[in-house]
Coordinates of C-alpha atoms and ligand atoms in Angstrom, one line a residue:
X140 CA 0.0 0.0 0.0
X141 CA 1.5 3.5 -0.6
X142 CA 1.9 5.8 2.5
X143 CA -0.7 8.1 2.9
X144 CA 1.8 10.8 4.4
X145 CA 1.8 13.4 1.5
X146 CA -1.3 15.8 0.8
X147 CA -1.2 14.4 -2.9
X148 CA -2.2 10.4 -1.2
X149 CA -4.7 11.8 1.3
X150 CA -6.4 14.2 -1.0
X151 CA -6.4 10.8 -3.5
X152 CA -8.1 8.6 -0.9
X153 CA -10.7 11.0 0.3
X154 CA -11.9 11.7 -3.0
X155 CA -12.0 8.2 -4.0
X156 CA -14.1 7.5 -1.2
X157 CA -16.0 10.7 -1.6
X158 CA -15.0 11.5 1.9
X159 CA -16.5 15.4 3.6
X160 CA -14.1 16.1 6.5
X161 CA -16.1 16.5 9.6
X162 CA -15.0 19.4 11.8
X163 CA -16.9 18.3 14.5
X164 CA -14.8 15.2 14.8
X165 CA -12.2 17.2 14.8
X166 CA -10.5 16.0 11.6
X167 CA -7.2 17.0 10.5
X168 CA -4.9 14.3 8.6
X169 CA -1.4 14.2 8.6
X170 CA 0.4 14.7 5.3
X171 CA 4.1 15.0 7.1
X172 CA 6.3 11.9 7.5
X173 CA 9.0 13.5 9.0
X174 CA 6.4 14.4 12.1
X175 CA 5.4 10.8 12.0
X176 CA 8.9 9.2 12.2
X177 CA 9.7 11.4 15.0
X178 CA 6.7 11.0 17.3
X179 CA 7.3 6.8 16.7
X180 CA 11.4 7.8 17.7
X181 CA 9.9 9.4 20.6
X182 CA 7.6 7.0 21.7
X183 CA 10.3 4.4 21.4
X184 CA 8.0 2.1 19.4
X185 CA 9.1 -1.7 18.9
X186 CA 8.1 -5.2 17.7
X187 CA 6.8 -6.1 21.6
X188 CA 4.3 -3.0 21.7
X189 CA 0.7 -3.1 21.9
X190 CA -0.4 0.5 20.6
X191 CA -3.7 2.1 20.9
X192 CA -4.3 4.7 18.6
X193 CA -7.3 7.3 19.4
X194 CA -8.8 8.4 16.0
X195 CA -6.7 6.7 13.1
X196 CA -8.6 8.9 9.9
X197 CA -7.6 7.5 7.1
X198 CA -5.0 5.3 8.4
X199 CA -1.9 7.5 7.5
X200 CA -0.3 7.3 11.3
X201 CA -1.8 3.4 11.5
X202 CA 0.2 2.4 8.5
X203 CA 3.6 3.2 10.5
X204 CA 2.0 1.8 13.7
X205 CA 1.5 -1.3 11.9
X206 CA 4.8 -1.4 10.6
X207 CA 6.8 -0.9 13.9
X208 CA 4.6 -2.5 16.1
X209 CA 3.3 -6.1 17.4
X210 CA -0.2 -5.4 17.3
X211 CA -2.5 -2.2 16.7
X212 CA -6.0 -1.0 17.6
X213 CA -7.4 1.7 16.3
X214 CA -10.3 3.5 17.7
X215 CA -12.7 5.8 15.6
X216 CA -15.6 7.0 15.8
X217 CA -16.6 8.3 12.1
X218 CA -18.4 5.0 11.3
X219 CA -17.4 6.8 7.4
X220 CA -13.8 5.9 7.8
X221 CA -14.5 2.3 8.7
X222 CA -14.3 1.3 4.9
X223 CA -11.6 3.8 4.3
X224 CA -9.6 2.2 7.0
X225 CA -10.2 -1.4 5.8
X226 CA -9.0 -0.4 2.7
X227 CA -5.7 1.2 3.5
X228 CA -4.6 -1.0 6.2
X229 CA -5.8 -4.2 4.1
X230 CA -2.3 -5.3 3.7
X231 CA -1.7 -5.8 8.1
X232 CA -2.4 -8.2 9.5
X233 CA -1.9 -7.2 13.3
X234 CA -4.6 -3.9 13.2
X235 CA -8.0 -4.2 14.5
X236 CA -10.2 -1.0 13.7
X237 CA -12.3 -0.4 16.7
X238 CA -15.4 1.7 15.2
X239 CA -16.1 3.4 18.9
X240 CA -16.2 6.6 20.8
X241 CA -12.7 6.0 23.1
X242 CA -14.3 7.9 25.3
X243 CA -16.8 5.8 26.0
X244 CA -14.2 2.5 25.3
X245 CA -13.1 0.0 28.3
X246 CA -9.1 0.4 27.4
X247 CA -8.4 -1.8 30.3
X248 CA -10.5 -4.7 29.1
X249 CA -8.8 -3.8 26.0
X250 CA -5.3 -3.8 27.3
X251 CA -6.1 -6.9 29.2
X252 CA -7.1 -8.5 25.8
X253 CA -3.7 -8.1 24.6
X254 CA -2.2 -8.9 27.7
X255 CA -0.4 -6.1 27.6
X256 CA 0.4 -3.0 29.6
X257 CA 3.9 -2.1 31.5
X258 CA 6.8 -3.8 31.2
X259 CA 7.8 -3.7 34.7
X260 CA 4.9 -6.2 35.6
X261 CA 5.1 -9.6 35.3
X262 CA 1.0 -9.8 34.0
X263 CA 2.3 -7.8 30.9
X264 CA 4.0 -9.5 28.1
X265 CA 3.8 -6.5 25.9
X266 CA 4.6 -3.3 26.7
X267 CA 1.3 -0.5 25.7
X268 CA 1.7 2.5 24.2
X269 CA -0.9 5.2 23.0
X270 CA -0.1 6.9 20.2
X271 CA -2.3 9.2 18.9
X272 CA -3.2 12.5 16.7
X273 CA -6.0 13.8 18.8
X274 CA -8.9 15.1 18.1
X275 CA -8.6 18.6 20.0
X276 CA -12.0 19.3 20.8
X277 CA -11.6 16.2 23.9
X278 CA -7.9 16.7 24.4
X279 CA -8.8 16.8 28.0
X280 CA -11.4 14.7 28.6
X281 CA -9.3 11.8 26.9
X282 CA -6.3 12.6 28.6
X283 CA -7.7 12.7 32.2
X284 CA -9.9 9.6 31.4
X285 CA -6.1 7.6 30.2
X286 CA -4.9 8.9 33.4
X287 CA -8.2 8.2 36.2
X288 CA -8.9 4.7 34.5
X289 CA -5.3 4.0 35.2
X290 CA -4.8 2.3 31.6
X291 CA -1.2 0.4 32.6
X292 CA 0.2 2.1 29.5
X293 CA 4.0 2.9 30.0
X294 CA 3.8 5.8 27.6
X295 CA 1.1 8.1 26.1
X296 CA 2.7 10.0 22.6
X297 CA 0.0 12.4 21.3
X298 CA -0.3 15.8 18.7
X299 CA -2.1 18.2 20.2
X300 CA -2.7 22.3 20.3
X301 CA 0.4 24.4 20.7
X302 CA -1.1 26.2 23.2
X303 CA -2.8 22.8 25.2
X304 CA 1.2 21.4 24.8
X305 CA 2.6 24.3 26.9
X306 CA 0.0 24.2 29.7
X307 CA 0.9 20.3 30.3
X308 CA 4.4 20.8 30.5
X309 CA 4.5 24.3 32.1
X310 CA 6.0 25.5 35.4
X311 CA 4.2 27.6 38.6
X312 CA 3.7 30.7 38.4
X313 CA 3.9 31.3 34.7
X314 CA -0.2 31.9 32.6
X315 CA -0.1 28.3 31.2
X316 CA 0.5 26.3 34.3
X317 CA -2.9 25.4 36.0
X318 CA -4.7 22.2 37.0
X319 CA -4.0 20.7 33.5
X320 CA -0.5 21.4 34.4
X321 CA -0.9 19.7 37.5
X322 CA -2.7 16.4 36.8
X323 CA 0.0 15.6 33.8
X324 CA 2.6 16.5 35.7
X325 CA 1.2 14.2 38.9
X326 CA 0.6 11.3 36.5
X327 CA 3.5 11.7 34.0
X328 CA 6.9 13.1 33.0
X329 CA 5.7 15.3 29.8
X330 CA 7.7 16.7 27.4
X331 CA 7.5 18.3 24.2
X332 CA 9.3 16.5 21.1
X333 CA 8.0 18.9 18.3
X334 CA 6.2 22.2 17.5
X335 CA 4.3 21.4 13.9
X336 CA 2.8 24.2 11.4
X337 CA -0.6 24.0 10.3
X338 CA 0.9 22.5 6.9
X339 CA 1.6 19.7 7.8
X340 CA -1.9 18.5 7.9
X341 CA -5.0 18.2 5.6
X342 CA -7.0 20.6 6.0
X343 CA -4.8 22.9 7.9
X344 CA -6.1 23.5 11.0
X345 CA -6.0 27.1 12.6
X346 CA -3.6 26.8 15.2
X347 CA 0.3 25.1 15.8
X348 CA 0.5 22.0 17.0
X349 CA 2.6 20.0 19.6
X350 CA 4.1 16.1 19.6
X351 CA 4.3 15.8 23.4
X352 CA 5.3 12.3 25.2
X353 CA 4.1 11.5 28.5
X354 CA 6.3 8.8 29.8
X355 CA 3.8 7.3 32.7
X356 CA 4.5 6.5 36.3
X357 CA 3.7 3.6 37.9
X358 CA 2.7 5.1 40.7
X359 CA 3.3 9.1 41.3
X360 CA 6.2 9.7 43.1
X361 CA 3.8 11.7 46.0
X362 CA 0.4 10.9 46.2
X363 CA -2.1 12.2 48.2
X364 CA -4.6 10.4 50.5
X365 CA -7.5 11.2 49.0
X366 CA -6.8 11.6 45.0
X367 CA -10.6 12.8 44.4
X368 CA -9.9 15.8 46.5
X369 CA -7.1 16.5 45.6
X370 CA -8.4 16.8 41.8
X371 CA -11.2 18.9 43.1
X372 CA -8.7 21.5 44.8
X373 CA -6.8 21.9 41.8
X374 CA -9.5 22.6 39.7
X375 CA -10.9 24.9 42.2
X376 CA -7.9 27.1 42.7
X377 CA -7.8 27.8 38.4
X378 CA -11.4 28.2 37.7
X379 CA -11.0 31.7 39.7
X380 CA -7.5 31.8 39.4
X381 CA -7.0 35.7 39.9
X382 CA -8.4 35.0 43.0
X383 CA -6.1 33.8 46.6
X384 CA -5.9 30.7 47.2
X385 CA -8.4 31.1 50.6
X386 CA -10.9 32.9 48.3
X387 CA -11.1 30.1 45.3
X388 CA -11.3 27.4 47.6
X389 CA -13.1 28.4 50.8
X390 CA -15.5 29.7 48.0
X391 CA -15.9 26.1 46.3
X392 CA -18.6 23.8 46.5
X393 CA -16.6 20.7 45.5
X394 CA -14.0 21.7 48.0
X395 CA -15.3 20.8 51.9
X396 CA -13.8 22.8 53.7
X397 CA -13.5 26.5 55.3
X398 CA -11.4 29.5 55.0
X399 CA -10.0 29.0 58.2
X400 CA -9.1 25.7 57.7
X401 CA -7.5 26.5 54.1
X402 CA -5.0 29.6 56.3
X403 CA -4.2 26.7 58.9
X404 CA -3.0 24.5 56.5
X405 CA -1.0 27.5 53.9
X406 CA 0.3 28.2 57.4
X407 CA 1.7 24.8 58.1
X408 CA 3.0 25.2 55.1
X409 CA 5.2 28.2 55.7
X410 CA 2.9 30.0 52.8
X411 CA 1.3 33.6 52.5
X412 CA -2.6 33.4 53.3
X413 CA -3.0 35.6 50.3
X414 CA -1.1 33.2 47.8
X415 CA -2.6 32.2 44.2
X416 CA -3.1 29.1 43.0
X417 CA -0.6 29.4 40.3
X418 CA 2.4 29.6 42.5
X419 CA 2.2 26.4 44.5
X420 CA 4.2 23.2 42.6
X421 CA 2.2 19.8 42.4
X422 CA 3.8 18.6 45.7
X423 CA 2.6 21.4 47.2
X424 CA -1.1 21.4 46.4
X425 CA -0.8 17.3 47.3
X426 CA 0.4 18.7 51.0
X427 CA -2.3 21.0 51.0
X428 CA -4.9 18.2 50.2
X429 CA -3.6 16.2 53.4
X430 CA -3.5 19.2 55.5
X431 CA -7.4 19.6 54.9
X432 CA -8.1 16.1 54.6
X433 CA -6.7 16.0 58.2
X434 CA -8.5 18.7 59.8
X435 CA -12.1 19.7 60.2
X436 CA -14.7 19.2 57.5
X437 CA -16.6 22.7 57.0
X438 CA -19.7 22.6 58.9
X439 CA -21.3 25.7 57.7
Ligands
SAM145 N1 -4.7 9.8 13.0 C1 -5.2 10.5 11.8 C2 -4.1 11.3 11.2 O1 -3.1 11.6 12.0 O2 -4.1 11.7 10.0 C3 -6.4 11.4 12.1 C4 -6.3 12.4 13.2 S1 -7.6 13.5 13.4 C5 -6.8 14.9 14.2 C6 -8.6 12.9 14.7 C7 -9.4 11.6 14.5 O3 -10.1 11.3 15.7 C8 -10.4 11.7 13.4 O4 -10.3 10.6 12.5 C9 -11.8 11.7 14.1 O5 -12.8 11.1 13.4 C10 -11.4 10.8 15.3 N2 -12.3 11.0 16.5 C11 -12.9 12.2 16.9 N3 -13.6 12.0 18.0 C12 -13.3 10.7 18.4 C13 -13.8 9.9 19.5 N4 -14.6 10.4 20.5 N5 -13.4 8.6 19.6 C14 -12.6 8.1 18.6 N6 -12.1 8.8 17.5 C15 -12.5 10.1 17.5

């Protein structure tokens, strides 16, 4: 089959198919190999690996997948590209197209289908990796969900916005770090492998785009007692981020407990009752969620 990586292939394909792009589904095909060679270098992808790819289009990403990999699934929702799919990935025989939401897909019955997951644990004998161009409109909502279901992948390799790439891997105290920030960083060691122009897609999207590589932990170097709070505090202290730390909280109905409470624990802390979310490091807002999961539940 000839790679689909070049805008004169895709544009071939989708005609021949008489294929309309769905924005909605946030479609956007990759026409760049060079992108597609480095995100596989980056995910370290070899013949033991079990990858999961979220939203394979037309196959152009799958088609390397296949190549590099042990087996491949393939998740999609556009029941349209089922045929497109069977088509250009006739010639594999270790791909199974999946024609399914992923957000509404078990991965870990999945991963436990291909007895695989990480390395490091004797269940697995294949390693899983997610590799994916994402569709941007549920970036976050497929991200968290990898992360909450605890799917035993070892890495998770994914194009996504520019802008959605700097706020995983940013800092405290810059604009882009917030709770997204925080739950990547809590759950993974992100980094950025590539910034890529609108050109190398079909059809160009508006903004840049990212490569970033999340290599999982096992379990998170810290952990709080109570994950679910600790969630809720983080998102809490962004979704009024301009306001102190006391104010966003105490303020929060997810978040059980008082303004007195949340000075007591800043305090214990050694930290300014007036401080911002955006300047405390994931360690820190872990600390915090023990401190208040220690004291008094608000009463008022
Ligand atoms: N992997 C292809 C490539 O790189 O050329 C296509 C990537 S395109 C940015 C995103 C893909 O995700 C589309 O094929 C779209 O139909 C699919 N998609 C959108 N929402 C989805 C969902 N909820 N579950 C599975 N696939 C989805």
């Amino acid at each position: 089959m000839t790679k689909l990586s070049n805008a004169k292939n895709t544009i071939a394909v989708v005609s021949q198919h008489d294929f309309d792009f769905r924005k909605r589904f946030g479609q956007n095909f990759l026409i760049d190999e060079g992108v597609i060679l480095r995100a596989l270098e980056a995910a370290g992808v070899n013949k033991n690996d079990v990858i999961f790819e979220i939203g394979p289009g037309i196959g152009t990403l799958t088609q390397y997948l296949c190549e590099a990999a042990y087996r491949v699934a393939a998740i999609e929702i556009d029941r349209k590209l089922i045929p497109i799919l069977e088509e250009t990935l006739k010639e594999y025989d270790n791909v199974r197209i999946i024609n399914q939401d992923v957000l509404k897909t078990d991965l870990l019955e999945l991963a436990a289908e291909y007895e695989a997951g990480r390395e490091d644990r004797p269940s697995a004998k294949h390693a899983l990796k997610i590799v994916a161009n994402l569709p941007y409109y549920i970036t976050t909502p497929i991200l968290m969900g990898l992360f909450r279901q605890k799917v035993p992948a070892q890495s998770v390799t994914v194009m996504v916005q520019k802008e959605v790439a700097d706020r995983m891997t940013a800092q405290p105290g810059g604009k882009d770090y917030g709770s997204l920030s925080i739950a990547v960083q809590y759950y993974s060691r992100p980094r950025i492998v590539e910034i890529v122009p609108p050109e190398s897609f079909v059809p160009r999207p508006k903004v840049t785009s990212a490569v970033v590589t999340m290599d999982l932990y096992e379990e998170p170097p810290v952990k709080p007692v109570d994950d679910n709070l600790f969630i809720a505090i983080t998102r809490a202290a962004f979704e009024q981020r301009r306001k102190t730390l006391v104010n966003a909280l105490g303020s929060n109905s997810s978040v059980p407990y008082g303004k007195d409470s949340i000075r007591e624990a800043l305090e214990k802390m050694g930290l300014s009752p007036s401080v911002r979310g955006e300047a405390l490091s994931p360690e820190e807002f872990i600390r915090l969620s023990d401190l208040l999961k220690s004291s008094e539940s608000k009463t008022e």
